[in-house]
mmCIF file of C-alpha atoms in Angstrom:
data_model
loop_
_atom_site.group_PDB
_atom_site.id
_atom_site.type_symbol
_atom_site.label_atom_id
_atom_site.label_comp_id
_atom_site.label_asym_id
_atom_site.label_seq_id
_atom_site.Cartn_x
_atom_site.Cartn_y
_atom_site.Cartn_z
ATOM 1 C CA MET F 1 31.209 30.077 43.630
ATOM 2 C CA ILE F 2 30.315 31.857 46.970
ATOM 3 C CA PRO F 3 33.687 34.152 47.038
ATOM 4 C CA ASN F 4 32.875 35.313 43.310
ATOM 5 C CA ILE F 5 29.060 36.239 44.034
ATOM 6 C CA MET F 6 30.532 38.069 47.301
ATOM 7 C CA THR F 7 32.801 39.975 44.761
ATOM 8 C CA MET F 8 30.083 40.458 42.741
ATOM 9 C CA LEU F 9 27.721 42.439 45.427
ATOM 10 C CA GLY F 10 30.882 44.511 46.318
ATOM 11 C CA LEU F 11 31.341 45.756 42.569
ATOM 12 C CA CYS F 12 27.304 46.377 42.511
ATOM 13 C CA ALA F 13 27.509 47.950 46.312
ATOM 14 C CA GLY F 14 30.090 50.509 44.582
ATOM 15 C CA LEU F 15 28.137 50.793 41.450
ATOM 16 C CA THR F 16 25.255 51.882 43.902
ATOM 17 C CA GLY F 17 27.340 54.534 45.647
ATOM 18 C CA MET F 18 27.644 56.221 42.646
ATOM 19 C CA ARG F 19 23.670 56.077 41.235
ATOM 20 C CA LEU F 20 23.299 57.425 45.055
ATOM 21 C CA ALA F 21 25.896 60.600 44.780
ATOM 22 C CA LEU F 22 24.053 61.607 41.994
ATOM 23 C CA GLU F 23 21.123 61.835 43.018
ATOM 24 C CA ASN F 24 22.822 63.712 46.419
ATOM 25 C CA ARG F 25 22.757 61.588 48.945
ATOM 26 C CA PHE F 26 26.026 61.387 49.712
ATOM 27 C CA GLY F 27 25.297 59.120 53.206
ATOM 28 C CA ASP F 28 24.152 56.797 51.741
ATOM 29 C CA ALA F 29 26.519 56.569 49.244
ATOM 30 C CA ALA F 30 29.038 56.356 51.744
ATOM 31 C CA VAL F 31 27.553 53.587 53.181
ATOM 32 C CA ALA F 32 27.436 51.629 49.456
ATOM 33 C CA LEU F 33 31.016 52.629 49.704
ATOM 34 C CA LEU F 34 31.737 51.238 53.426
ATOM 35 C CA ILE F 35 29.554 47.683 52.480
ATOM 36 C CA ALA F 36 31.640 47.254 49.491
ATOM 37 C CA ALA F 37 34.989 47.684 51.542
ATOM 38 C CA CYS F 38 33.344 45.133 53.773
ATOM 39 C CA ILE F 39 32.816 42.579 51.527
ATOM 40 C CA ASP F 40 36.626 43.446 50.207
ATOM 41 C CA GLY F 41 37.664 42.128 53.414
ATOM 42 C CA LEU F 42 35.625 39.287 53.579
ATOM 43 C CA ASP F 43 35.757 37.414 50.093
ATOM 44 C CA GLY F 44 39.570 36.812 49.766
ATOM 45 C CA ARG F 45 39.113 35.258 53.811
ATOM 46 C CA ILE F 46 35.908 33.044 52.985
ATOM 47 C CA ALA F 47 37.924 31.805 49.299
ATOM 48 C CA ARG F 48 40.572 30.591 51.365
ATOM 49 C CA LEU F 49 38.925 29.306 54.088
ATOM 50 C CA LEU F 50 36.806 26.712 51.340
ATOM 51 C CA ARG F 51 39.952 26.317 49.552
ATOM 52 C CA GLY F 52 38.351 28.487 46.528
ATOM 53 C CA THR F 53 41.052 30.854 45.517
ATOM 54 C CA SER F 54 41.376 31.218 41.648
ATOM 55 C CA ARG F 55 43.032 33.085 39.006
ATOM 56 C CA PHE F 56 39.807 34.413 38.016
ATOM 57 C CA GLY F 57 38.713 35.324 41.491
ATOM 58 C CA ALA F 58 42.083 37.315 41.982
ATOM 59 C CA GLU F 59 41.486 39.166 38.795
ATOM 60 C CA PHE F 60 37.575 39.468 39.152
ATOM 61 C CA ASP F 61 38.151 41.038 42.715
ATOM 62 C CA SER F 62 40.868 43.357 42.034
ATOM 63 C CA LEU F 63 38.643 44.339 38.666
ATOM 64 C CA SER F 64 35.709 45.623 41.539
ATOM 65 C CA ASP F 65 38.366 47.267 43.841
ATOM 66 C CA PHE F 66 39.324 49.401 40.664
ATOM 67 C CA LEU F 67 35.956 50.712 40.451
ATOM 68 C CA CYS F 68 34.888 50.059 44.279
ATOM 69 C CA PHE F 69 38.119 52.508 45.688
ATOM 70 C CA GLY F 70 40.085 53.595 42.490
ATOM 71 C CA VAL F 71 36.709 54.998 40.852
ATOM 72 C CA ALA F 72 33.913 55.562 42.688
ATOM 73 C CA PRO F 73 35.528 57.729 45.280
ATOM 74 C CA GLY F 74 37.160 60.389 42.908
ATOM 75 C CA PHE F 75 33.638 60.406 41.837
ATOM 76 C CA VAL F 76 31.492 60.794 44.450
ATOM 77 C CA LEU F 77 33.942 63.849 46.113
ATOM 78 C CA TYR F 78 33.794 65.737 42.422
ATOM 79 C CA LEU F 79 30.505 65.576 42.944
ATOM 80 C CA TRP F 80 30.472 66.919 46.670
ATOM 81 C CA ALA F 81 32.810 69.882 45.826
ATOM 82 C CA LEU F 82 35.269 68.994 43.201
ATOM 83 C CA ARG F 83 33.010 70.247 40.363
ATOM 84 C CA ASP F 84 32.456 73.640 41.891
ATOM 85 C CA ALA F 85 36.279 74.169 41.100
ATOM 86 C CA GLY F 86 35.439 74.136 37.357
ATOM 87 C CA ARG F 87 37.723 72.076 35.043
ATOM 88 C CA TYR F 88 40.669 71.741 37.375
ATOM 89 C CA GLY F 89 38.468 70.319 39.749
ATOM 90 C CA TYR F 90 38.360 67.103 37.786
ATOM 91 C CA LEU F 91 42.479 66.851 38.056
ATOM 92 C CA PRO F 92 42.306 64.914 41.754
ATOM 93 C CA CYS F 93 39.767 62.282 40.518
ATOM 94 C CA ILE F 94 42.529 61.489 37.662
ATOM 95 C CA MET F 95 45.610 61.471 39.458
ATOM 96 C CA PHE F 96 43.830 59.334 42.455
ATOM 97 C CA THR F 97 41.859 56.511 39.728
ATOM 98 C CA VAL F 98 45.076 56.490 38.004
ATOM 99 C CA CYS F 99 47.583 56.158 41.119
ATOM 100 C CA MET F 100 44.962 53.625 42.238
ATOM 101 C CA ALA F 101 45.016 51.278 39.732
ATOM 102 C CA LEU F 102 49.123 51.453 39.587
ATOM 103 C CA ARG F 103 48.960 50.086 42.998
ATOM 104 C CA LEU F 104 46.361 47.261 41.850
ATOM 105 C CA ALA F 105 49.181 46.703 39.086
ATOM 106 C CA ARG F 106 51.702 46.328 41.049
ATOM 107 C CA PHE F 107 49.967 44.459 43.987
ATOM 108 C CA ASN F 108 49.332 42.042 41.044
ATOM 109 C CA ALA F 109 52.420 41.826 39.890
ATOM 110 C CA SER F 110 53.844 41.125 43.222
ATOM 111 C CA LEU F 111 51.468 37.540 43.949
ATOM 112 C CA ASP F 112 54.493 35.961 41.728
ATOM 113 C CA ASP F 113 57.294 37.144 43.724
ATOM 114 C CA THR F 114 58.688 34.160 45.572
ATOM 115 C CA ASP F 115 62.064 35.762 47.131
ATOM 116 C CA LYS F 116 59.803 38.382 49.430
ATOM 117 C CA PRO F 117 61.704 37.997 52.579
ATOM 118 C CA LYS F 118 59.188 36.639 55.433
ATOM 119 C CA TYR F 119 59.197 39.946 57.468
ATOM 120 C CA ALA F 120 57.799 42.068 54.231
ATOM 121 C CA SER F 121 54.773 39.296 54.085
ATOM 122 C CA ASN F 122 53.327 41.531 57.221
ATOM 123 C CA PHE F 123 53.332 44.716 55.416
ATOM 124 C CA PHE F 124 51.881 46.302 52.288
ATOM 125 C CA THR F 125 54.077 48.365 49.708
ATOM 126 C CA GLY F 126 51.766 51.652 49.574
ATOM 127 C CA VAL F 127 48.630 52.463 51.135
ATOM 128 C CA PRO F 128 45.770 49.460 50.363
ATOM 129 C CA ALA F 129 42.923 49.950 48.793
ATOM 130 C CA PRO F 130 40.495 50.214 50.797
ATOM 131 C CA ALA F 131 42.285 52.953 53.105
ATOM 132 C CA GLY F 132 42.973 54.723 50.794
ATOM 133 C CA ALA F 133 40.037 55.117 49.313
ATOM 134 C CA GLY F 134 38.709 55.580 53.008
ATOM 135 C CA LEU F 135 41.209 58.174 53.246
ATOM 136 C CA ALA F 136 40.534 60.061 50.525
ATOM 137 C CA MET F 137 36.710 59.974 51.219
ATOM 138 C CA PHE F 138 37.843 61.896 54.770
ATOM 139 C CA PRO F 139 36.452 65.249 53.819
ATOM 140 C CA LEU F 140 33.182 63.605 53.299
ATOM 141 C CA PHE F 141 33.053 61.771 56.395
ATOM 142 C CA LEU F 142 33.514 65.193 58.391
ATOM 143 C CA GLY F 143 30.954 67.184 56.512
ATOM 144 C CA LEU F 144 28.549 64.527 56.979
ATOM 145 C CA GLU F 145 29.419 64.365 60.860
ATOM 146 C CA ALA F 146 29.887 68.519 60.849
ATOM 147 C CA ARG F 147 26.650 68.352 59.305
ATOM 148 C CA LYS F 148 24.601 66.063 62.092
ATOM 149 C CA LEU F 149 26.073 68.665 64.627
ATOM 150 C CA GLY F 150 25.442 71.678 62.938
ATOM 151 C CA TRP F 151 28.796 72.669 62.575
ATOM 152 C CA GLU F 152 28.369 75.140 59.530
ATOM 153 C CA GLY F 153 31.528 76.349 59.432
ATOM 154 C CA ILE F 154 33.282 73.056 59.266
ATOM 155 C CA TYR F 155 30.300 71.742 57.119
ATOM 156 C CA ALA F 156 31.308 74.863 54.703
ATOM 157 C CA LEU F 157 35.279 74.163 54.594
ATOM 158 C CA THR F 158 34.251 70.692 53.396
ATOM 159 C CA ARG F 159 32.499 71.355 50.781
ATOM 160 C CA LEU F 160 34.940 73.474 49.206
ATOM 161 C CA PRO F 161 37.206 72.123 46.942
ATOM 162 C CA LEU F 162 40.202 72.701 48.239
ATOM 163 C CA LEU F 163 40.561 70.041 51.218
ATOM 164 C CA PRO F 164 39.046 66.953 48.816
ATOM 165 C CA ALA F 165 41.520 67.611 46.463
ATOM 166 C CA LEU F 166 44.514 67.872 49.105
ATOM 167 C CA THR F 167 43.112 64.281 50.529
ATOM 168 C CA LEU F 168 42.733 62.887 46.554
ATOM 169 C CA SER F 169 46.078 63.863 45.588
ATOM 170 C CA GLY F 170 48.138 62.824 49.136
ATOM 171 C CA THR F 171 46.443 59.586 48.761
ATOM 172 C CA ALA F 172 47.300 59.302 45.239
ATOM 173 C CA PHE F 173 51.011 59.386 46.392
ATOM 174 C CA LEU F 174 50.352 57.220 49.264
ATOM 175 C CA LEU F 175 49.399 54.443 46.835
ATOM 176 C CA VAL F 176 51.986 54.322 44.931
ATOM 177 C CA SER F 177 54.608 54.942 47.440
ATOM 178 C CA THR F 178 57.285 52.393 48.266
ATOM 179 C CA LEU F 179 55.745 53.267 52.261
ATOM 180 C CA PRO F 180 55.743 49.509 54.116
ATOM 181 C CA VAL F 181 52.491 49.550 55.953
ATOM 182 C CA TRP F 182 51.151 46.858 57.964
ATOM 183 C CA SER F 183 48.646 44.364 56.465
ATOM 184 C CA PHE F 184 47.292 43.262 59.638
ATOM 185 C CA LYS F 185 46.622 39.582 57.690
ATOM 186 C CA ASN F 186 49.790 38.433 60.044
ATOM 187 C CA PHE F 187 50.170 40.369 63.010
ATOM 188 C CA LYS F 188 50.742 39.031 66.103
ATOM 189 C CA VAL F 189 49.952 41.146 69.160
ATOM 190 C CA PRO F 190 51.780 40.384 72.657
ATOM 191 C CA ALA F 191 50.146 38.869 74.944
ATOM 192 C CA VAL F 192 49.917 42.248 77.410
ATOM 193 C CA TYR F 193 48.670 44.104 74.746
ATOM 194 C CA VAL F 194 46.015 41.878 73.707
ATOM 195 C CA LEU F 195 43.336 43.048 76.416
ATOM 196 C CA PRO F 196 43.846 46.979 75.946
ATOM 197 C CA LEU F 197 43.405 46.203 71.883
ATOM 198 C CA MET F 198 40.138 43.902 72.580
ATOM 199 C CA LEU F 199 38.519 46.929 75.189
ATOM 200 C CA GLY F 200 39.541 49.422 72.303
ATOM 201 C CA THR F 201 38.599 47.428 69.291
ATOM 202 C CA GLY F 202 35.046 47.105 71.304
ATOM 203 C CA ALA F 203 34.869 50.738 72.336
ATOM 204 C CA TYR F 204 35.084 51.737 68.715
ATOM 205 C CA ALA F 205 32.461 49.626 67.289
ATOM 206 C CA ALA F 206 30.667 51.237 69.869
ATOM 207 C CA VAL F 207 31.518 54.734 69.068
ATOM 208 C CA LEU F 208 31.129 53.003 64.974
ATOM 209 C CA VAL F 209 27.718 52.428 65.775
ATOM 210 C CA ALA F 210 26.624 55.757 67.705
ATOM 211 C CA ASP F 211 28.382 58.105 65.767
ATOM 212 C CA PRO F 212 29.665 56.677 62.455
ATOM 213 C CA TRP F 213 31.100 59.453 60.166
ATOM 214 C CA GLY F 214 32.681 60.872 63.297
ATOM 215 C CA ALA F 215 34.433 57.211 64.339
ATOM 216 C CA LEU F 216 35.336 56.881 60.643
ATOM 217 C CA ALA F 217 36.385 60.272 59.829
ATOM 218 C CA ALA F 218 38.999 59.646 63.527
ATOM 219 C CA ALA F 219 39.353 56.508 61.956
ATOM 220 C CA GLY F 220 41.328 57.968 58.975
ATOM 221 C CA VAL F 221 43.751 60.382 61.161
ATOM 222 C CA ILE F 222 44.602 57.773 62.990
ATOM 223 C CA TYR F 223 45.460 55.247 60.007
ATOM 224 C CA ILE F 224 48.102 58.500 59.356
ATOM 225 C CA ALA F 225 49.430 58.223 63.072
ATOM 226 C CA LEU F 226 49.952 54.652 61.864
ATOM 227 C CA LEU F 227 52.060 54.921 59.449
ATOM 228 C CA PRO F 228 55.171 56.126 60.593
ATOM 229 C CA LEU F 229 55.049 53.412 63.595
ATOM 230 C CA SER F 230 54.799 50.703 60.795
ATOM 231 C CA ARG F 231 57.859 52.644 58.852
ATOM 232 C CA ARG F 232 59.890 51.792 62.042
ATOM 233 C CA SER F 233 58.434 48.408 62.663
ATOM 234 C CA PHE F 234 59.862 47.563 58.991
ATOM 235 C CA ARG F 235 63.331 49.131 59.332
ATOM 236 C CA ARG F 236 63.711 47.237 62.506
ATOM 237 C CA LEU F 237 62.573 43.871 61.272
ATOM 238 C CA LYS F 238 64.785 44.499 58.111
ATOM 239 C CA ALA F 239 68.035 45.393 60.568
ATOM 240 C CA GLU F 240 66.840 42.330 62.217
ATOM 241 C CA ALA F 241 67.078 39.802 59.732
ATOM 242 C CA GLN F 242 70.057 41.556 58.097
ATOM 243 C CA ASN F 243 71.999 40.805 61.781
ATOM 244 C CA LEU F 244 70.823 37.772 61.353
ATOM 245 C CA GLN F 245 71.597 36.638 57.855
ATOM 246 C CA ALA F 246 75.280 38.533 58.672
ATOM 247 C CA GLU F 247 75.976 35.977 61.631
ATOM 248 C CA ASP F 248 74.788 33.007 59.422
ATOM 249 C CA ASP F 249 77.060 34.176 56.567
ATOM 250 C CA THR F 250 80.434 34.816 59.130
ATOM 251 C CA PRO F 251 82.841 32.122 58.545
ATOM 252 C CA GLU F 252 83.706 30.481 62.275
ATOM 253 C CA ALA F 253 87.224 30.827 63.851
ATOM 254 C CA ALA F 254 89.382 27.791 63.369
ATOM 255 C CA PRO F 255 89.923 25.968 66.229
ATOM 256 C CA ARG F 256 93.315 26.689 67.929
ATOM 257 C CA THR F 257 95.795 23.690 68.293
#
């Protein structure tokens, strides 16, 4: 029950974010969606820890993800800027939501795939749903940060329909792409990088508390910058696996007499 209750709370957070956006409380709406993302990152891990995983829980989690990360971001951005574009402002929202649905359906179908190579378990196919929602919300994060700092020019830019339309459309393609993306679930960090990574994580957490909108906007830029590195890592692991397979398939030379 506990993982399913958490999933339900995440769903309620996503719905609350949509209601807050209707009231033009966009900062609170963004916080509600962030809460939904945090809950989404915890409910599955708690279910595995408590050995409470079930097919029902997986389907419920997928439906919650679709609303919180597939519907709510487009809805919030439409109210933030896209409605000023008239009838065409709704198209990026539709594209994003449809691609999110396809991405979640593909993920659910891949759960039954038992032939996946071991190295592929460290990667998602396409950008995962919470990360996709965060990337799509970049104009909102940037706009809230610009408003806090008094950067009127940047704030006005984020309220134009063009930037949200680009982030929604671009993220939609990343969701349904075959780009291998680090999942970070079984991610192993070399010992030499453990301490710098811990220090960097602590520093980012401090910045997130002190300046949340700037930290979230920067996180989106960093995530995009990591995608080529993720693809290179996948190709390297794939090449190593193919070389090992080729060595195993090569017949040993017959001994000389």
